Coordinates of C-alpha atoms and ligand atoms in Angstrom, one line a residue:
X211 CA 15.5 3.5 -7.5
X212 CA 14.5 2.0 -10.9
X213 CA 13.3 3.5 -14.1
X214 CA 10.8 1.4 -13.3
X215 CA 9.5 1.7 -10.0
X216 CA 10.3 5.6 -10.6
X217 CA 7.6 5.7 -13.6
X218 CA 4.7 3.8 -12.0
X219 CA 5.3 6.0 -8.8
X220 CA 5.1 9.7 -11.1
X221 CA 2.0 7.8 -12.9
X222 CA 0.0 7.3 -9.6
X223 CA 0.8 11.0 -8.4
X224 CA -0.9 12.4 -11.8
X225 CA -3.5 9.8 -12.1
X226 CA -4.8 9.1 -8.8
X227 CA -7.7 7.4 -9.7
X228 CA -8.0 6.5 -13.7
X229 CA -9.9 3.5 -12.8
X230 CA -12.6 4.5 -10.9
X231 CA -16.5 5.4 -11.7
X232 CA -16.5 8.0 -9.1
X233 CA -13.7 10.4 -7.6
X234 CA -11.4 8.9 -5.3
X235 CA -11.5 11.7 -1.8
X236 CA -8.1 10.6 -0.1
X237 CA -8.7 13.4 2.8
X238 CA -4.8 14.1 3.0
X239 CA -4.8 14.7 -0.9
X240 CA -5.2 18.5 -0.7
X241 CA -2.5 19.0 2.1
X242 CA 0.5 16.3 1.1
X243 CA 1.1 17.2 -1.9
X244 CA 0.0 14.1 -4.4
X245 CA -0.9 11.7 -1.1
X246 CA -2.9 8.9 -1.9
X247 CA -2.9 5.5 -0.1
X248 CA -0.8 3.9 -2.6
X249 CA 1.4 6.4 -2.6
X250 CA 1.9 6.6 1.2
X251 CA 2.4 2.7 1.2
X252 CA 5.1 3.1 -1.5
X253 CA 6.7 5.9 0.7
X254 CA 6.9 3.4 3.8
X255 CA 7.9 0.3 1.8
X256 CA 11.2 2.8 0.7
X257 CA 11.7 3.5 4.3
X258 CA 12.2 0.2 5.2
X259 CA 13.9 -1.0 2.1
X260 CA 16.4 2.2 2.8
X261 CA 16.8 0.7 6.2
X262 CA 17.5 -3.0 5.4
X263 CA 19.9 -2.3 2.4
X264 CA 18.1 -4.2 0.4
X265 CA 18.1 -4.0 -3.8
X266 CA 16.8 -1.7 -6.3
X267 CA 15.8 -5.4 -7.5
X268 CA 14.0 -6.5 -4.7
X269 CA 12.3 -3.1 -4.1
X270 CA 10.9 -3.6 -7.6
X271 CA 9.7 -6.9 -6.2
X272 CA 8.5 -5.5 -3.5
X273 CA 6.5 -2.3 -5.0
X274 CA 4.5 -4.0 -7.6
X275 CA 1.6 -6.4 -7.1
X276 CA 2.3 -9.8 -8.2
X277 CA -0.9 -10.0 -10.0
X278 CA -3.7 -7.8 -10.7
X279 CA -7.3 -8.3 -12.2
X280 CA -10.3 -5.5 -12.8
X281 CA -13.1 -6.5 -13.9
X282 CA -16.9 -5.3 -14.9
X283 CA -19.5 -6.4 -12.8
X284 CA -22.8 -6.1 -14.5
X285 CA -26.1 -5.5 -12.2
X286 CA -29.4 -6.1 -12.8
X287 CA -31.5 -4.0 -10.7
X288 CA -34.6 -5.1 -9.1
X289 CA -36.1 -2.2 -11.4
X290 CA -35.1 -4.1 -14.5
X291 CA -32.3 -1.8 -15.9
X292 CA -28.7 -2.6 -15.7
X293 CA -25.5 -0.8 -14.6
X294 CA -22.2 -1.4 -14.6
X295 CA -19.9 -1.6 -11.4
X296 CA -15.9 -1.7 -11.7
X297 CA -14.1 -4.3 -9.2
X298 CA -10.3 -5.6 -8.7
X299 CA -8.7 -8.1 -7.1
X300 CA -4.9 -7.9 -6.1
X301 CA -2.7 -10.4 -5.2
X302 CA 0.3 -8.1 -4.0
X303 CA 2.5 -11.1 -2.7
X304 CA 2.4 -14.7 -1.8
X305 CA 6.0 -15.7 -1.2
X306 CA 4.6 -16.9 2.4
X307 CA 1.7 -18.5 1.5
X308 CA -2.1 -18.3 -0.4
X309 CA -2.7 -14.6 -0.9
X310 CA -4.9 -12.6 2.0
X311 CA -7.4 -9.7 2.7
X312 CA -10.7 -8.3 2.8
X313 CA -13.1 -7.3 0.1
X314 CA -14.3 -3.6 0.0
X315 CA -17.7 -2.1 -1.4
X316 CA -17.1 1.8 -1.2
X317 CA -17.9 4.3 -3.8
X318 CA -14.5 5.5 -3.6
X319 CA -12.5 2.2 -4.7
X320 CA -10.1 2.2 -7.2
X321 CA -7.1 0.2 -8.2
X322 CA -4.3 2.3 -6.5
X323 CA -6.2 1.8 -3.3
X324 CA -6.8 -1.8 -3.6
X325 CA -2.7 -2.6 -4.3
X326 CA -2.0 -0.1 -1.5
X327 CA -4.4 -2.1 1.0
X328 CA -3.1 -5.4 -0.7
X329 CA 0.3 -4.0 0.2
X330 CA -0.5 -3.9 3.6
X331 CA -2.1 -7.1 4.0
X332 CA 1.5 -8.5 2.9
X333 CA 3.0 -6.8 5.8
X334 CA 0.7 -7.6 8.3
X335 CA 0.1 -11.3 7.7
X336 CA 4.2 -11.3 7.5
X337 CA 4.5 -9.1 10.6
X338 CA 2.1 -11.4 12.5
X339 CA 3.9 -14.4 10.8
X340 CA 0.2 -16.1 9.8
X341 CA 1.4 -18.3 6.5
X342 CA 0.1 -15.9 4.2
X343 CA 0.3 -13.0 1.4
X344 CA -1.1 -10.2 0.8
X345 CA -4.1 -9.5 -1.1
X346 CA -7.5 -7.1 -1.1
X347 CA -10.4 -7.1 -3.4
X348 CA -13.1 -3.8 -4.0
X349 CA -15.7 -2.9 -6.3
X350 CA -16.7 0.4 -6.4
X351 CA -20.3 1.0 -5.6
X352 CA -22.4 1.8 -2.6
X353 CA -23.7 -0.8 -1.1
X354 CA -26.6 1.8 1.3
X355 CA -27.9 2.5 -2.4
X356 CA -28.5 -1.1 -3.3
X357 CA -31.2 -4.2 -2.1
X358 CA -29.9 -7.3 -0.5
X359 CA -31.1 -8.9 -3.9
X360 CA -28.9 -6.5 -5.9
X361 CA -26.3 -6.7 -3.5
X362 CA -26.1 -10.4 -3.5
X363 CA -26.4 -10.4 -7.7
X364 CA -23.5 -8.0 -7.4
X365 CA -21.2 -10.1 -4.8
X366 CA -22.0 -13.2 -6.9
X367 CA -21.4 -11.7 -10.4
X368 CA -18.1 -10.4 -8.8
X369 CA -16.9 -13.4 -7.3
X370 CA -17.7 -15.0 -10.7
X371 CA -15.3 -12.7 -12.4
X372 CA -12.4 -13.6 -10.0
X373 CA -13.0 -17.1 -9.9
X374 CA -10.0 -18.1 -11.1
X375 CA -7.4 -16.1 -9.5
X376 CA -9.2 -17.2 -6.3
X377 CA -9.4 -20.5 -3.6
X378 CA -8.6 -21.7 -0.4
X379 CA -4.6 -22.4 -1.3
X380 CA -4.5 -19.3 -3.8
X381 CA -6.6 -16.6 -2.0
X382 CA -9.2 -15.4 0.5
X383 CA -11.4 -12.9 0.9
X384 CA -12.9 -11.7 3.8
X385 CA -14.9 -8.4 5.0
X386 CA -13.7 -4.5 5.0
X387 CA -15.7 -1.4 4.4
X388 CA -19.5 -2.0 3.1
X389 CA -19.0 -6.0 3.2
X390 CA -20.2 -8.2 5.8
X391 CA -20.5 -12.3 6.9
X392 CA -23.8 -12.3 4.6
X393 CA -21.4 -11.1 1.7
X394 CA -18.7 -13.5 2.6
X395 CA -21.6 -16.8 3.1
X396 CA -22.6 -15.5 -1.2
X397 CA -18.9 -15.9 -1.9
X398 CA -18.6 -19.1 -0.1
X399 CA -22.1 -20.3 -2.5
X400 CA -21.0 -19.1 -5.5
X401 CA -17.4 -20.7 -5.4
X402 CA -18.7 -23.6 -4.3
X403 CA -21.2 -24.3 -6.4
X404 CA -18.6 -24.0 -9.4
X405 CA -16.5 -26.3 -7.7
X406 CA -19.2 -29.0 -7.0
X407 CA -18.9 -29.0 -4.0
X408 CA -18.5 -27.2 -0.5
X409 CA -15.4 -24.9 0.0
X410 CA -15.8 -23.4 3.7
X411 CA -12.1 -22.4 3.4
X412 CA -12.6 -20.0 0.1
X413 CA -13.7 -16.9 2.9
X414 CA -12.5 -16.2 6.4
X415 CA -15.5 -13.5 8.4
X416 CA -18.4 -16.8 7.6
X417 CA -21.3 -17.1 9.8
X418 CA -20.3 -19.2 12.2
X419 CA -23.4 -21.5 11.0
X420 CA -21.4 -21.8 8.0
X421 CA -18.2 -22.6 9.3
X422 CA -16.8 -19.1 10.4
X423 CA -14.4 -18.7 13.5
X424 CA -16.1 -18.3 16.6
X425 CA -14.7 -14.5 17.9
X426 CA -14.4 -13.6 14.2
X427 CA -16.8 -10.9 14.0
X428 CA -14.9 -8.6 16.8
X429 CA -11.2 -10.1 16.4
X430 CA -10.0 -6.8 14.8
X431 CA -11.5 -4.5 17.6
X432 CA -10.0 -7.0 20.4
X433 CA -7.1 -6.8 19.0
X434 CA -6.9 -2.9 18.4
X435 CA -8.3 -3.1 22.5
X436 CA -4.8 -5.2 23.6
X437 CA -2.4 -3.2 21.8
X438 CA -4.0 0.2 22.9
X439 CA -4.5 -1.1 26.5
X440 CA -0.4 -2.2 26.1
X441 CA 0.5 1.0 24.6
X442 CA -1.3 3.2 27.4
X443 CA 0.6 1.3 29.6
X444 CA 3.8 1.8 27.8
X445 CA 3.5 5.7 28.2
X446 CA 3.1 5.7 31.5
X447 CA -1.1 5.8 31.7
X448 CA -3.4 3.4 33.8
X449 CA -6.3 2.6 30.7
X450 CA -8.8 2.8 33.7
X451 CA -7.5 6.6 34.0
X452 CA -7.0 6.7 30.5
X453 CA -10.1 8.8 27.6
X454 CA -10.3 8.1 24.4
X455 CA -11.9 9.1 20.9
X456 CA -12.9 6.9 18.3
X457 CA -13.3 7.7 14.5
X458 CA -15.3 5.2 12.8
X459 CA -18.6 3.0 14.3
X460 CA -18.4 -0.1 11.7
X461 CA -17.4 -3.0 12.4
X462 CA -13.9 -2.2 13.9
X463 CA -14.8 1.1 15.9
X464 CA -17.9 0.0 16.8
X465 CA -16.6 -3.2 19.4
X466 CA -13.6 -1.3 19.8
X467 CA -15.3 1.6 21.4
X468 CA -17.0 -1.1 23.4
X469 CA -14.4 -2.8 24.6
X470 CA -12.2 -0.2 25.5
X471 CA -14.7 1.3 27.8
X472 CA -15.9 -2.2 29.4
X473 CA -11.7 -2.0 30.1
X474 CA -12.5 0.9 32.4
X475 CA -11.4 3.6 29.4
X476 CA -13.7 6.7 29.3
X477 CA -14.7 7.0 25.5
X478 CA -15.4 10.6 25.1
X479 CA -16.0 11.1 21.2
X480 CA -17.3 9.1 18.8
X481 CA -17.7 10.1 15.0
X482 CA -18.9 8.1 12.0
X483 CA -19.1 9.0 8.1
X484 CA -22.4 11.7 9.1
X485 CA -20.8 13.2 12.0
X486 CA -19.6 13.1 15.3
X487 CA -20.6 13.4 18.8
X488 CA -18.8 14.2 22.4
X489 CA -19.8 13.5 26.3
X490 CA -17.1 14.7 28.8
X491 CA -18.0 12.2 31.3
X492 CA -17.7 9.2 28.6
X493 CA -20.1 7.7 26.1
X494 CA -22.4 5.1 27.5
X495 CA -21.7 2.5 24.5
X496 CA -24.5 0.2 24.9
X497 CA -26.7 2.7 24.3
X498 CA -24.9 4.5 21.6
X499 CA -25.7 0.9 19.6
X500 CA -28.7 0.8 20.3
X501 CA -29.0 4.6 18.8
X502 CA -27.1 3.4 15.9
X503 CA -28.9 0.2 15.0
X504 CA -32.2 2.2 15.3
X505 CA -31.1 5.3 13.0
X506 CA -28.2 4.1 11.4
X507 CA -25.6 6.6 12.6
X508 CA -24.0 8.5 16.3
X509 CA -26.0 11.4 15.1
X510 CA -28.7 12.9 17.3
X511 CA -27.6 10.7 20.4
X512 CA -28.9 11.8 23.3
X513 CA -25.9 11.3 25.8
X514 CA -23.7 13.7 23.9
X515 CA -23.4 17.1 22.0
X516 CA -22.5 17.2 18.2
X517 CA -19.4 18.3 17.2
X518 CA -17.6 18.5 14.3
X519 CA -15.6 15.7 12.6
X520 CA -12.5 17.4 12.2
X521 CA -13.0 18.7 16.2
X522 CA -13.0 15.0 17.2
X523 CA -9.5 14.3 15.5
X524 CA -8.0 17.1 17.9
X525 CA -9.9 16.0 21.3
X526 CA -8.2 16.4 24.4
X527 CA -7.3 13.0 25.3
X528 CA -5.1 10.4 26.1
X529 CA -5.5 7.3 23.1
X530 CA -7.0 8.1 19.4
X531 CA -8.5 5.2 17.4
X532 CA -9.0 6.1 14.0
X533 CA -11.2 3.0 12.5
X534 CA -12.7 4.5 8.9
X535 CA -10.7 5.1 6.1
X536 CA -7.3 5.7 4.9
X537 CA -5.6 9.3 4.9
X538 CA -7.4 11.5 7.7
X539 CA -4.3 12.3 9.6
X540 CA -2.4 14.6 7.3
X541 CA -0.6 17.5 7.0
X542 CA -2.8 20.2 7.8
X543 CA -4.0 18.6 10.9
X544 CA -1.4 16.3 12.6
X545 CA 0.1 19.4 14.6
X546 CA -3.7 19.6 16.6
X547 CA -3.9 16.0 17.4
X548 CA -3.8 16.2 21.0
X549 CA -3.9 12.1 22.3
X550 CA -1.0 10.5 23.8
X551 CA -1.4 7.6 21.8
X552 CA -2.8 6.7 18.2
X553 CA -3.7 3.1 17.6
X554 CA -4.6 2.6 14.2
X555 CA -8.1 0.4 13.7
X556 CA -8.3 1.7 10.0
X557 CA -5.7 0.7 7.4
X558 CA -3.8 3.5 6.5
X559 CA -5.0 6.2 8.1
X560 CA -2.0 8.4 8.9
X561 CA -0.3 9.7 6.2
X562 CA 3.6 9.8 6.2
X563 CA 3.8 13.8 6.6
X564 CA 1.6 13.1 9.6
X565 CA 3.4 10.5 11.2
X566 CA 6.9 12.9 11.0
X567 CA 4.7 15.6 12.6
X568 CA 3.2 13.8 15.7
X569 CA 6.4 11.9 15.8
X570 CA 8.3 15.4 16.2
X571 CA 5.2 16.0 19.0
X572 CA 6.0 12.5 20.7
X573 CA 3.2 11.0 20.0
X574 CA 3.0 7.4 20.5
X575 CA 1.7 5.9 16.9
X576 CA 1.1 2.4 16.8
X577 CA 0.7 1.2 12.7
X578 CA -2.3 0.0 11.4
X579 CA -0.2 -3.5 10.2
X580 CA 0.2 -4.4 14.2
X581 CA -2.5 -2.8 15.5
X582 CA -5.6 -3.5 13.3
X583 CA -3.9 -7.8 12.7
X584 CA -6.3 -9.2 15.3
X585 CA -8.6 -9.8 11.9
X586 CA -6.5 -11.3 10.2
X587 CA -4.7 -13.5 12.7
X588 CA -8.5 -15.2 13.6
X589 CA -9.6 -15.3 9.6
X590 CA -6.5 -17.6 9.6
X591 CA -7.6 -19.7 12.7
X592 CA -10.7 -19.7 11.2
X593 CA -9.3 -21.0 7.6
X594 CA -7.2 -23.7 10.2
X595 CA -10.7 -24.8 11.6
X596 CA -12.5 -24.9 8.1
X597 CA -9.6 -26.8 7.0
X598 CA -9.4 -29.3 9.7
X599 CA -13.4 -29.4 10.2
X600 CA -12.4 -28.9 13.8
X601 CA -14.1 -26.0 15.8
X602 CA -12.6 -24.3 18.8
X603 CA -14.2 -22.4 21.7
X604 CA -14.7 -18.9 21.9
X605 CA -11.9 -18.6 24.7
X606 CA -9.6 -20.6 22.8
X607 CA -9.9 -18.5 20.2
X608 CA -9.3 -15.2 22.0
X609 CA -6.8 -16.4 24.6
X610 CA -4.9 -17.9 21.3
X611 CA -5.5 -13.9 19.4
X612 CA -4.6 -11.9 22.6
X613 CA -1.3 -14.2 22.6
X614 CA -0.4 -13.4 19.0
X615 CA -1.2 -9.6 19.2
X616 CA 0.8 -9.0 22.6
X617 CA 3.6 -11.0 21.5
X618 CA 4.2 -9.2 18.0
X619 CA 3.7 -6.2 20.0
X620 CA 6.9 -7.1 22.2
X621 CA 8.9 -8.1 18.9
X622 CA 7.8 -4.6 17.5
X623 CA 8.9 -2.8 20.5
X624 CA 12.2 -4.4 21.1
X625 CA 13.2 -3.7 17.8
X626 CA 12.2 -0.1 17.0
X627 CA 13.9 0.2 20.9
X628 CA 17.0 -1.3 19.5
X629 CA 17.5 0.7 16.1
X630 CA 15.4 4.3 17.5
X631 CA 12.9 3.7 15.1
X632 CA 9.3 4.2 14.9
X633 CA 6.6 1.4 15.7
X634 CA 5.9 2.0 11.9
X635 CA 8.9 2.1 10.6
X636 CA 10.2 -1.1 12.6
X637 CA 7.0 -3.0 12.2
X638 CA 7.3 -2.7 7.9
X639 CA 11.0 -3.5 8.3
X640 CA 10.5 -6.3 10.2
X641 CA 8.0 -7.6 8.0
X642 CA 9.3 -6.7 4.7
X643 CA 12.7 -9.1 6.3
X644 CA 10.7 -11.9 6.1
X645 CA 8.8 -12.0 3.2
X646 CA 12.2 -11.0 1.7
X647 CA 13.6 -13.7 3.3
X648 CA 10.9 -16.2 1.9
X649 CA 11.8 -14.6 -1.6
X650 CA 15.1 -15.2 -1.6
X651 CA 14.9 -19.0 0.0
X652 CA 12.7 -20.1 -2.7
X653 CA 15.1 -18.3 -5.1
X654 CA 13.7 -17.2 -8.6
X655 CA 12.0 -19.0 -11.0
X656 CA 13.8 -20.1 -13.7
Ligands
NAD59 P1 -17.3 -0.5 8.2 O1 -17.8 -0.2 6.8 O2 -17.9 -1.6 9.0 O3 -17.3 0.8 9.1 C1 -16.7 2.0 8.6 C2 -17.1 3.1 9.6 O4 -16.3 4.3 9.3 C3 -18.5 3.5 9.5 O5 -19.0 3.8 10.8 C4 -18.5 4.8 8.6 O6 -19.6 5.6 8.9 C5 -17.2 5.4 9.2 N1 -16.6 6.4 8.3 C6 -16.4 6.4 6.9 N2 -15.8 7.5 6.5 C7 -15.7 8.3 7.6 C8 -15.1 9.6 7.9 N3 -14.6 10.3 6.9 N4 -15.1 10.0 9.1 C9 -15.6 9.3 10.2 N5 -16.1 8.1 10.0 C10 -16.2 7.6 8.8 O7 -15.7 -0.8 8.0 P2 -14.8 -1.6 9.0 O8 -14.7 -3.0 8.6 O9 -15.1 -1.2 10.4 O10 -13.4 -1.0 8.5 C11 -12.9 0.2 9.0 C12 -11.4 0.3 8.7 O11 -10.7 -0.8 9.4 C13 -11.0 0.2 7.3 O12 -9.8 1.0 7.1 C14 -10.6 -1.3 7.1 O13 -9.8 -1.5 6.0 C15 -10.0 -1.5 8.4 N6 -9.9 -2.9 8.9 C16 -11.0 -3.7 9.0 C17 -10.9 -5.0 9.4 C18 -12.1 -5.9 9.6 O14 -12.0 -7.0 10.1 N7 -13.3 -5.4 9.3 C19 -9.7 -5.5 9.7 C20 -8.5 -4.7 9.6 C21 -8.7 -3.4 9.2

C-alpha cells in the first residue's frame, strides 16, 4: 500500500465526517473500531485487489474518486429566511462508460459516504456489465422538514451547482434515500432548461409521463425478490416454506416485502426508521401500505405486535433483507443474526467484521452490488429508451431485468464456487477485473 492511499485511509478513520452540517451515525461505528461506509468499501476494494494481484498503482486508481465536487446549496424558505444546505457529487469511475447512481437527501450525508456509495455504483454497474461508472450525489438535509416548494428550490439550486460535471454521456442521477421521480422530473427541468432544450436522458427513476422506464419504480425490489428467491433455493429452502424479515419500508423494502410474500414467502417482521413490528403467521402487506401511506410509518399496525429494531435484526427466520441504510450489521450484533440467508436491498449494510462473523456462522450473504442492481440495470434501459425515443412494455422490461439479475447471479456463484470465496468477495473481484481491464485497454493518458 501507498503513502498515499495509506494517508487518505488514517484521515477518514479520525475525521469521519468533516464535511457534514450534522453528525454522521454509521450504526457499526461504536463496535468496529473506526467503521464507516467509506471505510468498509476501502476494506473490500483491498480484498479484491489482494486477490487479483493487482498494483499498488492501480489500487490508488481504484480507491480515489476520479472527481469530486461539494457545493452550498442556498434555500429560501417559504418563511422568507435562508439556510444553507451542503451537497456533493462524485464521479468515483467512468472507465466503462458516463458516470452512474442515485442522489440522496438524508441528514446524515457527508462526502465519505457519498465516495463510498459512488464506489459501489462502479462495482455494480461493472458487475452487471451495464456501460457505465460509478457515481452518487447527496445533500445533507431532511427532506420530512421541508415543503414541496422548498424542496424543489433546493433540488433545482443543487442541480444548478452540478451542472457542469453532469449530462446524459457524463453522468446520471437517479433516486436513493429521501429522493423520489418528482425530484428526478425537477432535475430533468432544470438541466434542460439550461440546455435549451429537452434532455430526458440527464435522470434515470422519471415519471414514466416524462419519459421514465416502465417497471422503474420497483426494479430494485424485483430484483432483490429474484436473487433471494434463487438464494433460498440455493440452500436447500422452498421460498413458499421459506419467512422472512425486512428492515427498511421505502422504496426498496417496501415492494420487496410485497413481492416476496405474493412469491408465497411469509414476511414476519417489518421495521422502518420509527420502529418495527412482528406477526408470526406473516404480515398481510397490502394492508401494511395502506397503514403506512395513512400514517407514514409500520408503527401501530394492527396485524402485528411492536418490537424492537434491533429484535428484528435477530428474528428467527430463514432470509433477512436489510433495505435502509449502510452499517447495521456489525460487530456487536452479527453473532444473533439468526436467517439463513441475507440479501442486501440497502447499499452497504453489513460491515466487514460482520460479514467474517456470519460467514464463520454459514450464513449465506448475498452483497448489496448483486443483489440491490435490479435499479440500476432498468435506469440503464430506461436511459436506452430515452435515448432511442423508443418505449418498451412493462414485460419486456422485467423479463429483460429478471434475465440480467439471474444471469450475474450464476457468474457470481460459479466463481466464488471456483476460488472458495464469498458472494462478496467474488462479486467485487469480478467487477473490479473489468473496470481494471477497461483501464488498462484504454491505457493512460498521456
Ligand atoms: P427510502 O428513503 O425510500 O426508504 C428508506 C427506508 O429505510 C425508510 O422506510 C426508512 O424509514 C427506513 N430506515 C431508515 N433508517 C432506518 C433504520 N435505522 N432502521 C430501520 N429502517 C430505517 O430509500 P430507498 O430508496 O428504499 O433506499 C434504501 C436503501 O437501498 C439505501 O441503502 C439505498 O442506497 C439502497 N438502494 C436504493 C435503490 C433505489 O432504486 N431506490 C437502488 C439500489 C440501492
Amino acid at each position: 500500500m501507498t503513502d498515499l492511499l495509506a494517508a487518505t485511509t488514517a484521515s477518514t478513520a479520525t475525521d469521519a465526517a468533516p464535511d457534514s452540517a450534522s453528525t454522521v451515525v454509521h450504526p457499526a461505528a461504536s463496535v468496529d473500531h473506526i467503521a464507516t461506509p467509506l471505510t468498509d468499501a476501502r476494506s473490500q476494494l483491498a480484498e479484491a485487489i489482494g486477490l487479483l494481484g493487482y498494483t499498488d498503482g492501480l489500487h490508488q486508481m481504484l480507491a480515489t474518486p476520479r472527481r469530486e465536487l461539494s457545493v452550498a446549496v442556498p434555500l429560501r424558505m417559504d418563511s422568507g429566511e435562508s439556510r444553507l444546505y451542503l451537497g456533493y457529487r462524485v464521479q468515483h469511475n467512468f472507465s466503462r462508460g458516463p458516470a452512474k447512481g442515485g442522489l440522496r437527501y438524508a441528514p446524515s450525508v457527508n462526502l465519505d459516504e457519498v465516495r463510498a456509495l459512488a464506489m459501489w455504483m462502479t462495482w455494480k454497474c461493472a458487475l452487471l456489465d451495464v456501460p457505465y461508472g460509478g457515481a452518487k450525489g447527496g445533500v445533507a438535509i431532511d427532506p420530512r422538514e421541508h415543503s414541496m416548494a422548498e424542496l424543489e428550490r433546493v433540488t433545482r439550486r443543487y442541480t444548478s451547482e452540478i451542472l457542469p460535471i453532469i449530462g446524459p454521456e457524463r453522468d446520471i442521477p437517479a433516486p436513493d434515500i429521501g429522493t423520489d421521480e418528482q425530484t428526478m422530473a425537477w432535475i430533468m427541468d432544470t438541466y434542460s432548461v439550461n440546455m435549451g432544450y429537452t434532455v430526458p436522458g440527464i435522470v434515470t427513476g422519471k415519471p414514466i409521463s416524462l419519459g421514465g422506464s416502465q417497471g422503474r419504480a420497483s426494479a430494485t425490489s424485483r430484483g432483490v425478490t429474484h436473487i433471494a428467491l434463487a438464494a433460498l433455493r440455493h440452500v436447500g429452502i422452498e421460498p413458499s416454506r421459506a419467512s422472512a424479515a425486512v428492515q427498511g419500508f421505502g422504496k426498496v423494502g417496501a415492494d420487496a416485502a410485497r413481492f416476496l410474500s405474493e412469491a408465497g414467502v411469509s414476511v414476519t417482521g417489518i421495521s422502518d426508521q420509527y420502529g418495527a413490528i412482528f406477526n408470526a403467521a406473516g404480515l398481510d402487506i397490502e394492508a401494511l401500505s395502506e397503514h403506512v401511506r395513512a400514517t407514514g410509518s409500520v408503527v401501530g399496525f394492527a396485524g402485528a405486535e411492536p418490537i424492537d429494531g434491533a429484535e428484528l435484526l435477530a428474528l428467527d427466520v430463514d432470509l433477512l433483507v436489510p433495505a435502509a441504510v449502510e452499517g447495521v450489521l456489525h460487530e456487536g450484533n452479527a453473532a444473533a443474526v439468526r436467517a439463513t440467508v441475507v440479501v442486501e436491498g440497502a447499499n452497504g449494510p453489513t460491515t466487514p467484521a460482520a460479514d467474517r462473523i456470519m460467514r464463520e456462522r454459514g450464513i449465506l450473504v448475498v452483497p448489496d452490488i448483486l443483489a440491490n442492481a435490479g435499479g440500476v440495470i432498468v435506469s440503464y434501459f430506461e436511459w436506452v429508451q430515452a435515448n432511442q425515443a423508443y418505449w418498451w412494455r412493462a414485460d419486456e422490461v422485467e423479463a429483460r431485468l429478471e434475465e440480467r439479475m439471474l444471469s450475474a447471479w450464476q457468474h457470481v456463484l460459479g466463481y466464488a464456487g471456483a476460488r472458495g470465496l464469498s458472494l462478496r468477495t467474488a462479486a467485487t473481484a469480478l467487477a473490479v477485473e473489468r473496470v481494471a481491464e477497461a483501464h488498462k485497454l484504454r491505457g493512460l493518458y498521456p
